[in-house]
Short mmCIF file of C-alpha atoms in Angstrom, two decimals:
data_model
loop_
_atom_site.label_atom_id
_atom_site.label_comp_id
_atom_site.label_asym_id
_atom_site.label_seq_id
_atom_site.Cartn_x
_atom_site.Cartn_y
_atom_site.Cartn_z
CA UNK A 1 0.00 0.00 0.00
CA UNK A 2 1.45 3.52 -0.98
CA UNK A 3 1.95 5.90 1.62
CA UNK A 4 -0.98 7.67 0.16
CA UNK A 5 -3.41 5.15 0.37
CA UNK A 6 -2.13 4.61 3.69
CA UNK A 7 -3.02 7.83 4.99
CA UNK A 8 -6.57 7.94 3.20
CA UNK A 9 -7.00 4.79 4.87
CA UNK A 10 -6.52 5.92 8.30
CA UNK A 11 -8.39 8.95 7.75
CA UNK A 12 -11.47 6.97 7.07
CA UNK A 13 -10.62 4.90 10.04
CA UNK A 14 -10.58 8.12 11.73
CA UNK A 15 -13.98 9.80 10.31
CA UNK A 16 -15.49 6.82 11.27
CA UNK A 17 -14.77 6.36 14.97
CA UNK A 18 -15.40 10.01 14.66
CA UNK A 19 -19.18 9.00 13.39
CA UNK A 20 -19.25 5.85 15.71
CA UNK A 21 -18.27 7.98 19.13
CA UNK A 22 -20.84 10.86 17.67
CA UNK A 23 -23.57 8.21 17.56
CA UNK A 24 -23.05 6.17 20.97
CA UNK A 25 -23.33 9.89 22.62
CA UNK A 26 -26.54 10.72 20.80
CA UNK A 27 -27.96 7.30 21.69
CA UNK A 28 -26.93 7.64 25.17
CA UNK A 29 -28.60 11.18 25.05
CA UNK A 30 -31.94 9.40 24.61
CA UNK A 31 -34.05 8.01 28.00
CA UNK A 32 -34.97 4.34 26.27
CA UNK A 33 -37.44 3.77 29.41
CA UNK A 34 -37.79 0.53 30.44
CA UNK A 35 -39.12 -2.95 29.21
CA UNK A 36 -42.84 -2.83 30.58
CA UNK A 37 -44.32 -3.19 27.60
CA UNK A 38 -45.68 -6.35 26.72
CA UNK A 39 -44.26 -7.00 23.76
CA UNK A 40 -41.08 -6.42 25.24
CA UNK A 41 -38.06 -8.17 23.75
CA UNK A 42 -39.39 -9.38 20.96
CA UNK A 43 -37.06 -8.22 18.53
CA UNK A 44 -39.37 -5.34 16.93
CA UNK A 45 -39.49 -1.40 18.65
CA UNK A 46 -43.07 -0.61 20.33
CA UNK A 47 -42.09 3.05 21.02
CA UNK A 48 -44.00 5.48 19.09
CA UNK A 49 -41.05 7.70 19.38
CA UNK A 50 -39.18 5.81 16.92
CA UNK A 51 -39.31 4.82 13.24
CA UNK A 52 -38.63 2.36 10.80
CA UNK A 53 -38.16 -0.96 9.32
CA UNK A 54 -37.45 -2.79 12.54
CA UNK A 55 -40.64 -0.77 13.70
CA UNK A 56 -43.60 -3.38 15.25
CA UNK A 57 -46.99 -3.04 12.89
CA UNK A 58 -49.26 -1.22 15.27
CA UNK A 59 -48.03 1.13 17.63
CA UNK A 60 -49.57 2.16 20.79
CA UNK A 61 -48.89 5.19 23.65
CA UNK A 62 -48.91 2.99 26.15
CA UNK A 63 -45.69 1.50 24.84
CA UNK A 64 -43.61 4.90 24.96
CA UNK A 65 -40.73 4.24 26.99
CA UNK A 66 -41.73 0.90 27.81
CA UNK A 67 -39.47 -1.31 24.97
CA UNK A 68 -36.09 -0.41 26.03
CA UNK A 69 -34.15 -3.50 24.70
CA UNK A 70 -35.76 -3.79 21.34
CA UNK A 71 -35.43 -0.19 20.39
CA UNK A 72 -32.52 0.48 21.61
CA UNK A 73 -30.46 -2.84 19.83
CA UNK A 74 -32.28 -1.87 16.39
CA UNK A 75 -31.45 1.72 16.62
CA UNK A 76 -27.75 0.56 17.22
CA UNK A 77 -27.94 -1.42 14.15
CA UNK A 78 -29.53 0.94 11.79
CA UNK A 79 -32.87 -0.20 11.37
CA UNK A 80 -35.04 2.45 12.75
CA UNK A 81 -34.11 6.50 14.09
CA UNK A 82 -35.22 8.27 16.70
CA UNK A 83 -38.01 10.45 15.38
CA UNK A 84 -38.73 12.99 18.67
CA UNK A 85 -40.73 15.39 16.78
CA UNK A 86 -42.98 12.38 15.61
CA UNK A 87 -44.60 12.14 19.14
CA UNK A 88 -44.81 15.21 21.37
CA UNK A 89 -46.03 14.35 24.94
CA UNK A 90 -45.95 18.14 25.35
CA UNK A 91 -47.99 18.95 22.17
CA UNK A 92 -51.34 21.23 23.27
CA UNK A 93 -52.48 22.22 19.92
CA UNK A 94 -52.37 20.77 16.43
CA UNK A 95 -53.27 22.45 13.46
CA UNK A 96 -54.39 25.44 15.28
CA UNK A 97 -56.70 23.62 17.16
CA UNK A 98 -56.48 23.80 20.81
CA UNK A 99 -56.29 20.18 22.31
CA UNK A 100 -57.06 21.61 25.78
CA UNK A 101 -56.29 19.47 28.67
CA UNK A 102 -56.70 15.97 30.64
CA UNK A 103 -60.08 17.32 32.65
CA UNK A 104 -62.50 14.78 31.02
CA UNK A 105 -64.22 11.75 31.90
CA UNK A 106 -61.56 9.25 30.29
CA UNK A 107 -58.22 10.75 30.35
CA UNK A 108 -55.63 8.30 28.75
CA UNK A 109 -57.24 5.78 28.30
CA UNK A 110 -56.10 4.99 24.70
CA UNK A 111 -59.20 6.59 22.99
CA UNK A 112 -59.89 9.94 21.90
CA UNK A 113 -63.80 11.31 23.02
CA UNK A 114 -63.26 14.89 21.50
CA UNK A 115 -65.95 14.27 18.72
CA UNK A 116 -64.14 17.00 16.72
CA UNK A 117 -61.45 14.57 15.73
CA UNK A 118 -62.47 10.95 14.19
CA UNK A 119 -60.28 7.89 12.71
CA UNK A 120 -59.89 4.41 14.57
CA UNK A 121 -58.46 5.97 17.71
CA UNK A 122 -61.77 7.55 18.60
CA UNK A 123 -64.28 6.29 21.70
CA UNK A 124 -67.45 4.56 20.15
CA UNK A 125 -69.49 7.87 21.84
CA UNK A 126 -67.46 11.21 22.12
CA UNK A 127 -69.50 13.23 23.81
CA UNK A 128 -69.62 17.26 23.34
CA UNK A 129 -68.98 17.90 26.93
CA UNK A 130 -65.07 16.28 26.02
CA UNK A 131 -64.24 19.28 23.64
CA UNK A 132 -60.63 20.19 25.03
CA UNK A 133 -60.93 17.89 27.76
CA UNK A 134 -59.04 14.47 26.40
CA UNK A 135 -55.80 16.01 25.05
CA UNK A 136 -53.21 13.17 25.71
CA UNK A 137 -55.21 10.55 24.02
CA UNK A 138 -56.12 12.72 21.25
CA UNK A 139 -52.92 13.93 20.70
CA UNK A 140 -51.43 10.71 20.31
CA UNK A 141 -53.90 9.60 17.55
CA UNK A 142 -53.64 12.68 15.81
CA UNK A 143 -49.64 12.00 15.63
CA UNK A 144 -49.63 8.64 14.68
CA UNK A 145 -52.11 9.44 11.98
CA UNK A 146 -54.90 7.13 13.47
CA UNK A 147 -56.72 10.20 13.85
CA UNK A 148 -57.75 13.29 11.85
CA UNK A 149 -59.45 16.26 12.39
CA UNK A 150 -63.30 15.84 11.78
CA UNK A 151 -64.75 17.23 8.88
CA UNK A 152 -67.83 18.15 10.42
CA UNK A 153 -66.76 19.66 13.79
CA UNK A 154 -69.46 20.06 16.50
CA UNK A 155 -70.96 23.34 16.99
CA UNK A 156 -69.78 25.35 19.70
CA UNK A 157 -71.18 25.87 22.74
CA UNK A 158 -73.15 29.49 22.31
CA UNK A 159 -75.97 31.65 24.11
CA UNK A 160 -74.23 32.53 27.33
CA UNK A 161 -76.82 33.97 29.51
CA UNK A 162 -76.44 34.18 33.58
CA UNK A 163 -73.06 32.57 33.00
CA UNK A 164 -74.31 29.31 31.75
CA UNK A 165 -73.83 28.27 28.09
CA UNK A 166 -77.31 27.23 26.75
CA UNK A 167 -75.42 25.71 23.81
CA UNK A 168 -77.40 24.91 20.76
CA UNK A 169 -80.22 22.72 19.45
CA UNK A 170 -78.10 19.86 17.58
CA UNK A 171 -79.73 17.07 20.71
CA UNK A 172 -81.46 14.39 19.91
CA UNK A 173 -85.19 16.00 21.72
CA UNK A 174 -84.50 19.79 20.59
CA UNK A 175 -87.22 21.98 20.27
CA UNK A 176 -89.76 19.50 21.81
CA UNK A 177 -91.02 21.59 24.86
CA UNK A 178 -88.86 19.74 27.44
CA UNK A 179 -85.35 20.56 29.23
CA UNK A 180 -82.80 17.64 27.90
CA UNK A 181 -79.86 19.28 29.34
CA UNK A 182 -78.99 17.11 32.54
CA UNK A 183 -77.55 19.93 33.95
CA UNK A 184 -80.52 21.70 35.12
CA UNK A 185 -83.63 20.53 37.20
CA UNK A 186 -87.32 21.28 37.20
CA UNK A 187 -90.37 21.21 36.50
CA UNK A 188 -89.74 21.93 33.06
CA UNK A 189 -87.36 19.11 32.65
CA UNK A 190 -87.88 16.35 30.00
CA UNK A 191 -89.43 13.23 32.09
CA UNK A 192 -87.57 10.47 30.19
CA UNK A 193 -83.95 9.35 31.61
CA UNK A 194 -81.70 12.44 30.84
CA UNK A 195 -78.80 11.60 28.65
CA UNK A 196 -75.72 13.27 29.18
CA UNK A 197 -75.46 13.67 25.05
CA UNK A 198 -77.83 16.50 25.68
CA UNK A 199 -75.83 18.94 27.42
CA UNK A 200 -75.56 21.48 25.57
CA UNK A 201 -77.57 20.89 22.26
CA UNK A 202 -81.09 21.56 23.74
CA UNK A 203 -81.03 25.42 23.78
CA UNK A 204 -84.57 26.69 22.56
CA UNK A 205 -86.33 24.36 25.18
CA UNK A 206 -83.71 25.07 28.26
CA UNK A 207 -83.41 28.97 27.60
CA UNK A 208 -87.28 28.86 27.67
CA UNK A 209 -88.17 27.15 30.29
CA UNK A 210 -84.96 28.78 32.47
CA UNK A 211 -86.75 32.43 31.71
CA UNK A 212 -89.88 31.06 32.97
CA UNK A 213 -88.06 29.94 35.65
CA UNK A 214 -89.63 26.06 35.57
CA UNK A 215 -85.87 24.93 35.71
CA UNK A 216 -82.68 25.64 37.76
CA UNK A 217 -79.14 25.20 36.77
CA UNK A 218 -77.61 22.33 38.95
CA UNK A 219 -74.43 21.25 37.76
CA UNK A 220 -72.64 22.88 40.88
CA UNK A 221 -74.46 23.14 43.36
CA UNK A 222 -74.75 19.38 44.29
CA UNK A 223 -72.65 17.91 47.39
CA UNK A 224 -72.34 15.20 49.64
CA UNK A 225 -75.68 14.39 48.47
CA UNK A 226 -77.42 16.99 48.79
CA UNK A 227 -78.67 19.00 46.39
CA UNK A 228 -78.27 22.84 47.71
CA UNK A 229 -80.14 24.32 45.08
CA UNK A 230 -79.74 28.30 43.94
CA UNK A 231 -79.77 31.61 45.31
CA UNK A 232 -83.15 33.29 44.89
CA UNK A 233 -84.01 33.61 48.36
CA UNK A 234 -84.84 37.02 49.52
CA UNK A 235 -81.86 36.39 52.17
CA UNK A 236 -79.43 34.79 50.05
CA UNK A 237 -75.35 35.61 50.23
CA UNK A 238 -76.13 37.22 53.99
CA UNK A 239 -73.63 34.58 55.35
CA UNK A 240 -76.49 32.72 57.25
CA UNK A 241 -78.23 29.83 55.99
CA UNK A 242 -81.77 29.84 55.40
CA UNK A 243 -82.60 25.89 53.78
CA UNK A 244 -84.48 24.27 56.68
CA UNK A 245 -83.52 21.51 56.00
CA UNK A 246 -80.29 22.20 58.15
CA UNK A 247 -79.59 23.60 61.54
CA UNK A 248 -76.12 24.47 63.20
CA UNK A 249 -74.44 28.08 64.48
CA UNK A 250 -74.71 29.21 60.71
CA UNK A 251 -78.32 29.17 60.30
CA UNK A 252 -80.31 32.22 60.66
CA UNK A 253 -82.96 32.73 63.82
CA UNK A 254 -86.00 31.61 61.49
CA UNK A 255 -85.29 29.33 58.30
CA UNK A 256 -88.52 29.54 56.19
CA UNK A 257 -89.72 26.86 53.72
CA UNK A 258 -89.34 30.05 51.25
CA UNK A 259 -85.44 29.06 51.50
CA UNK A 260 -85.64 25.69 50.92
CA UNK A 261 -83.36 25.05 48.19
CA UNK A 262 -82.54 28.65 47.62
CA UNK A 263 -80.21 29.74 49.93
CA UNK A 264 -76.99 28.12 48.00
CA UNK A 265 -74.24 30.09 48.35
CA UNK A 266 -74.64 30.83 52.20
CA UNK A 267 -75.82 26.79 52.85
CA UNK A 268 -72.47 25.71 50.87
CA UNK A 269 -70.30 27.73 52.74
CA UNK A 270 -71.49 26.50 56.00
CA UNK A 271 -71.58 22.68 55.30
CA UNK A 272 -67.94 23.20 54.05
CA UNK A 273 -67.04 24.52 57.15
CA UNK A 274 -69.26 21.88 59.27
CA UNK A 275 -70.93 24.47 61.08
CA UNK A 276 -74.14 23.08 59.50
CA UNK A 277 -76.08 19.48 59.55
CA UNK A 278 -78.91 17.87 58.67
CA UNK A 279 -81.76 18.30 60.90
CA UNK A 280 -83.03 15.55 62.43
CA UNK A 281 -86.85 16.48 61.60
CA UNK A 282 -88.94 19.80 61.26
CA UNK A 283 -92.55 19.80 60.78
CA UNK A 284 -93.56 23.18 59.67
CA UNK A 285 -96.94 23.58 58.31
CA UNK A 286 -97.40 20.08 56.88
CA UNK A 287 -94.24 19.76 55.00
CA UNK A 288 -91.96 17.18 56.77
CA UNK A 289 -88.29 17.19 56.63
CA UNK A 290 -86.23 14.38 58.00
CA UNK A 291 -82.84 14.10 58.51
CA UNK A 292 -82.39 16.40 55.79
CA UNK A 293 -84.73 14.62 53.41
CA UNK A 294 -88.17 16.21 52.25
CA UNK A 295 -90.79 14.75 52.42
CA UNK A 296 -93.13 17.46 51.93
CA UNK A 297 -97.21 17.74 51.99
CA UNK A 298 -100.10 15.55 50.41
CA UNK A 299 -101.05 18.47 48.05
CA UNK A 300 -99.84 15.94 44.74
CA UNK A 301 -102.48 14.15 42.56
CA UNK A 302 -101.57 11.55 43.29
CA UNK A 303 -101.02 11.79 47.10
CA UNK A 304 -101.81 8.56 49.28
CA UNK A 305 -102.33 6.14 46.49
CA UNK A 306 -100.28 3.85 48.14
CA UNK A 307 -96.87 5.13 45.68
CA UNK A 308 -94.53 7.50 46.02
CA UNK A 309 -94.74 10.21 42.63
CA UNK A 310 -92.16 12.19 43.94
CA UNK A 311 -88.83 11.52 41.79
CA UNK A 312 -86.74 12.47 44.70
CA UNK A 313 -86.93 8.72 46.11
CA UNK A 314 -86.19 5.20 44.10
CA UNK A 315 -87.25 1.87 45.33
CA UNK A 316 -90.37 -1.12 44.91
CA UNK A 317 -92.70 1.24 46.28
CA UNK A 318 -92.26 3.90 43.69
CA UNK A 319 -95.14 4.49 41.12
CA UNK A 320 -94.40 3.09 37.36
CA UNK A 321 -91.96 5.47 35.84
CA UNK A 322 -90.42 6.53 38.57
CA UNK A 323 -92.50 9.94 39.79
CA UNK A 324 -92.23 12.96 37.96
CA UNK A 325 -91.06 16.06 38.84
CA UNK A 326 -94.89 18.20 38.97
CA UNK A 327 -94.98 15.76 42.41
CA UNK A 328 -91.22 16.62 44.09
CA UNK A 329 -92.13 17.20 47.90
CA UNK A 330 -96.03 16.59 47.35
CA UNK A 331 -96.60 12.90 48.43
CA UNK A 332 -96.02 13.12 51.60
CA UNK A 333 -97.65 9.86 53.34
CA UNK A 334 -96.75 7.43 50.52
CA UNK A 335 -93.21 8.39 50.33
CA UNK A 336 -92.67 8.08 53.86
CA UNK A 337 -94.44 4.53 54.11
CA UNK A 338 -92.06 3.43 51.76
CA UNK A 339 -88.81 4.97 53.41
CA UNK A 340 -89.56 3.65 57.12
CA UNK A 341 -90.77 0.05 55.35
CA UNK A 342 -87.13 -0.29 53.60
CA UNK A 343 -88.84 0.08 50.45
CA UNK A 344 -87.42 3.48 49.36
CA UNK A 345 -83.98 5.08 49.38
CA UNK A 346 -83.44 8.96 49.02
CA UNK A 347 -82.54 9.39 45.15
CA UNK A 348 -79.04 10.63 44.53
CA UNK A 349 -78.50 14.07 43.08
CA UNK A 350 -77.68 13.58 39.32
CA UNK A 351 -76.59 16.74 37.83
CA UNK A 352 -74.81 14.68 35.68
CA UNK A 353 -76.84 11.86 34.83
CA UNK A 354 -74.79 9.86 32.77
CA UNK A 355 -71.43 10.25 34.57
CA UNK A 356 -72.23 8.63 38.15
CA UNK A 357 -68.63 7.57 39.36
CA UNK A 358 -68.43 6.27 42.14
CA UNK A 359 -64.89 4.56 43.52
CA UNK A 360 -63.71 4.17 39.89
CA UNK A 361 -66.90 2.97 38.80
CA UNK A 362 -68.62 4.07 36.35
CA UNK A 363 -72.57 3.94 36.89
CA UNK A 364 -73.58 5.00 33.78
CA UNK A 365 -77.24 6.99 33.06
CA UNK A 366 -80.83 5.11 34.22
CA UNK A 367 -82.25 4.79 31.08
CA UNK A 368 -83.00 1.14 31.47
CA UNK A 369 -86.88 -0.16 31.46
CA UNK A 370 -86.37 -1.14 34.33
CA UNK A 371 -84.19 1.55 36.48
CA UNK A 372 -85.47 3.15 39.76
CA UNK A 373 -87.79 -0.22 40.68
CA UNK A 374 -84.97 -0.49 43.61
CA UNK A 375 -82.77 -3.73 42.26
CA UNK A 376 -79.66 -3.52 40.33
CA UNK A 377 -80.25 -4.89 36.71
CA UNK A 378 -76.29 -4.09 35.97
CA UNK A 379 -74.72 -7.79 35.49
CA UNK A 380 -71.61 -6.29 36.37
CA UNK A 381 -72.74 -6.43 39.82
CA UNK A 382 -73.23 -9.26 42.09
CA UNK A 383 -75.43 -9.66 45.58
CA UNK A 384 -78.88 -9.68 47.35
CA UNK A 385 -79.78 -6.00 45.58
CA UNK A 386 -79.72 -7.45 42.25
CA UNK A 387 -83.04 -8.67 40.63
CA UNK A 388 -83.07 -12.46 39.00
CA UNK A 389 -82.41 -11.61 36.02
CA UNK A 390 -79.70 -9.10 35.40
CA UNK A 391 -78.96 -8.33 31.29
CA UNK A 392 -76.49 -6.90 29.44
CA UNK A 393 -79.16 -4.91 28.16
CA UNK A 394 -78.69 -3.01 31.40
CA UNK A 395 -75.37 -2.61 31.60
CA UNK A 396 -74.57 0.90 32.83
CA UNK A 397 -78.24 1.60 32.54
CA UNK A 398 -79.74 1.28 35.58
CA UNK A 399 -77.75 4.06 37.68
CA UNK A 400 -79.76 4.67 40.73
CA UNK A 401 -80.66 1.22 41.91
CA UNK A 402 -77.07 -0.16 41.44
CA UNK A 403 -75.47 3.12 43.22
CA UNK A 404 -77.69 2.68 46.02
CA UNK A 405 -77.60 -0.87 46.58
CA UNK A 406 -73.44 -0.69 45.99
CA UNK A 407 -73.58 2.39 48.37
CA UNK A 408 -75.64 0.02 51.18
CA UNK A 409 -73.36 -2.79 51.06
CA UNK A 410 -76.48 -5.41 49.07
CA UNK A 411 -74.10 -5.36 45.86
CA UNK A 412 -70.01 -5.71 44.82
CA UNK A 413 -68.43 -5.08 41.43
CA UNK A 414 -67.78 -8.69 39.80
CA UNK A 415 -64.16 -9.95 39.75
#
């Protein structure tokens, strides 16, 4: 070999260790993870950060970080490169569209509800009230080009009024007459199971019935169970509470049935701070209450029929359909019968009616035939509160009865 070829050779030799040291420190710049992933050493990379022939098929979030091994040995050997920019953990908007935050229902759990993306990555029901509210799942899909932005994206949210958003009238019961937004209460409510698919997109019906003041906005002023309603009492925001349905150093000198329910701000306050309780019972005037539960009067149509109407109980001694709310607090005798007997329960507040979650459970809505007759129909229950023959059918369906009977102890999630 000439002394020219000589040093060309050891140049290369050179340029090449050069290239070799450059890439060991810009592998060992990279945090590989570890190998939780299940498809862990199995010879392909699961990492979505990476790219490539020696790349697995289908790639999945839940594998960043998690195939150590694999993607480190193939990135060594030249068959994939670390693409960074093609997953951003960080990324909050994508094509100009604000991907909001984790606040939803169903944060990471592989599938994207914001219905204004769609593509194989999606939930089987996004749901309008997940706009901005599912952005790690979302953004992942949207990355790895299993998702796209929707070509029809869901109306906004518009007609502000009060500080609620009435939305629009894209529901499924719009501009029928009734309230189909679960997140208001009344008489002016739908009587069919609310679906949470409604909020929002029934804004003719709620604005109208809200301005004739047949419905109240509930969505938060529900806690511990108790619904603490709004503040239209003439004594509201005072700093005394005025629901008699409590007593305790913040009440004021005379609560008045005129405050039941009304007295929100000043009630809330006070139960935060414990210096409120239920009260054990008040008579005043014919309307019972009971341990904070109203009972009411007998003024209903319906009033000692041997049913309760009033849709603020659930149980076997409930009329068919499950009372309505023209009979709240105005079946007095039956109701009661039916709570000392066993036979009735207190219905829980449902602001919300499809998102009961209780202890990582999710409840689901009550719009099974058979929900409110006081015995779980939800086969993914077992116990003496469940009825003979539980159904898939009813699976997250039947809300109430499976909440209460879980909450009393008659009913346990399955293995």
């Amino acid at each position: 070999m000439t002394r020219l070829a000589t040093l060309w050779a050891l140049a290369l030799f050179a340029l090449g260790a050069i290239a070799t040291t450059a890439l060991a420190q810009d592998i060992d710049e990279i945090d590989f993870g570890d190998d939780l992933s299940t498809w862990a050493n199995d010879g392909e990379c699961d990492d979505p950060r990476f790219s490539g022939d020696g790349m697995a098929a289908t790639l999945d979030r839940q594998d960043l970080m998690h195939d150590a091994t694999d993607c480190r040995a193939l990135l060594e050997s030249g068959e994939i490169e670390f693409s960074a920019t093609q997953f951003d953990a960080t990324l909050t908007t994508f094509e100009d569209i604000d991907l909001g935050d984790d606040s939803g229902r169903f944060p990471e759990d592989g599938e994207c509800d914001d219905p204004r993306f769609e593509g194989p990555d999606m939930s089987s029901s996004p749901d309008h009230a997940e706009i901005k509210k599912d952005r790690t799942d979302c953004s992942f899909g949207l990355q790895m080009g299993s998702l796209t932005v929707a070509e029809d994206l869901p109306p906004p949210l518009e007609k502000e009024i009060d500080g609620i958003e009435f939305g629009h009238d894209k529901g499924s019961y719009s501009n029928d007459g009734e309230c189909d937004d679960p997140r208001f209460a009344g008489a002016g409510m739908a009587t069919i199971a609310l679906d949470r698919q409604n909020i929002g997109g029934d804004r003719t019906d709620c604005l109208a019935a809200w301005e004739a003041e047949s419905i109240r906005y509930i969505a938060d002023s529900v806690l511990d169970g108790f619904d603490f309603g709004d503040d239209k009492s003439l004594y509201a925001k005072d700093g005394e509470c005025d629901d008699p349905r409590f007593v305790g150093d913040a009440m004021s000198a005379k609560p008045a049935m005129s405050g039941l329910k009304h007295d929100a701000s000043d009630c809330l306050a006070a139960w935060k701070a414990s210096d409120i309780e239920p009260v054990e019972e008040r008579d005043n005037g014919g309307i019972l209450i009971r341990g904070g539960i109203v009972f009411g009067d007998d003024t209903g149509q319906y009033a000692d029929d041997g049913e309760c109407d009033d849709p603020g109980f659930v149980g076997l001694s409930m009329a068919s359909g499950g009372g309505s709310p023209d009979h709240a607090g105005h079946d007095r005798t039956d109701c009661l019968a039916g709570f000392e007997s066993g036979s009735l329960k207190p219905a829980p507040p449902m602001p919300m009616s499809a998102t009961i979650v209780i202890d990582d459970i999710d409840f689901g809505d009550n719009s099974s035939a058979f929900a409110s007759d006081g015995e779980c129909d939800d086969p993914r229950f077992e116990g003496d509160g469940m009825s003979a023959r539980p159904s898939n059918t009813h699976r997250q369906r039947d809300a109430i009865d499976c909440l209460m009977a879980y909450q009393s102890g008659l009913v346990e999630r399955r293995e």
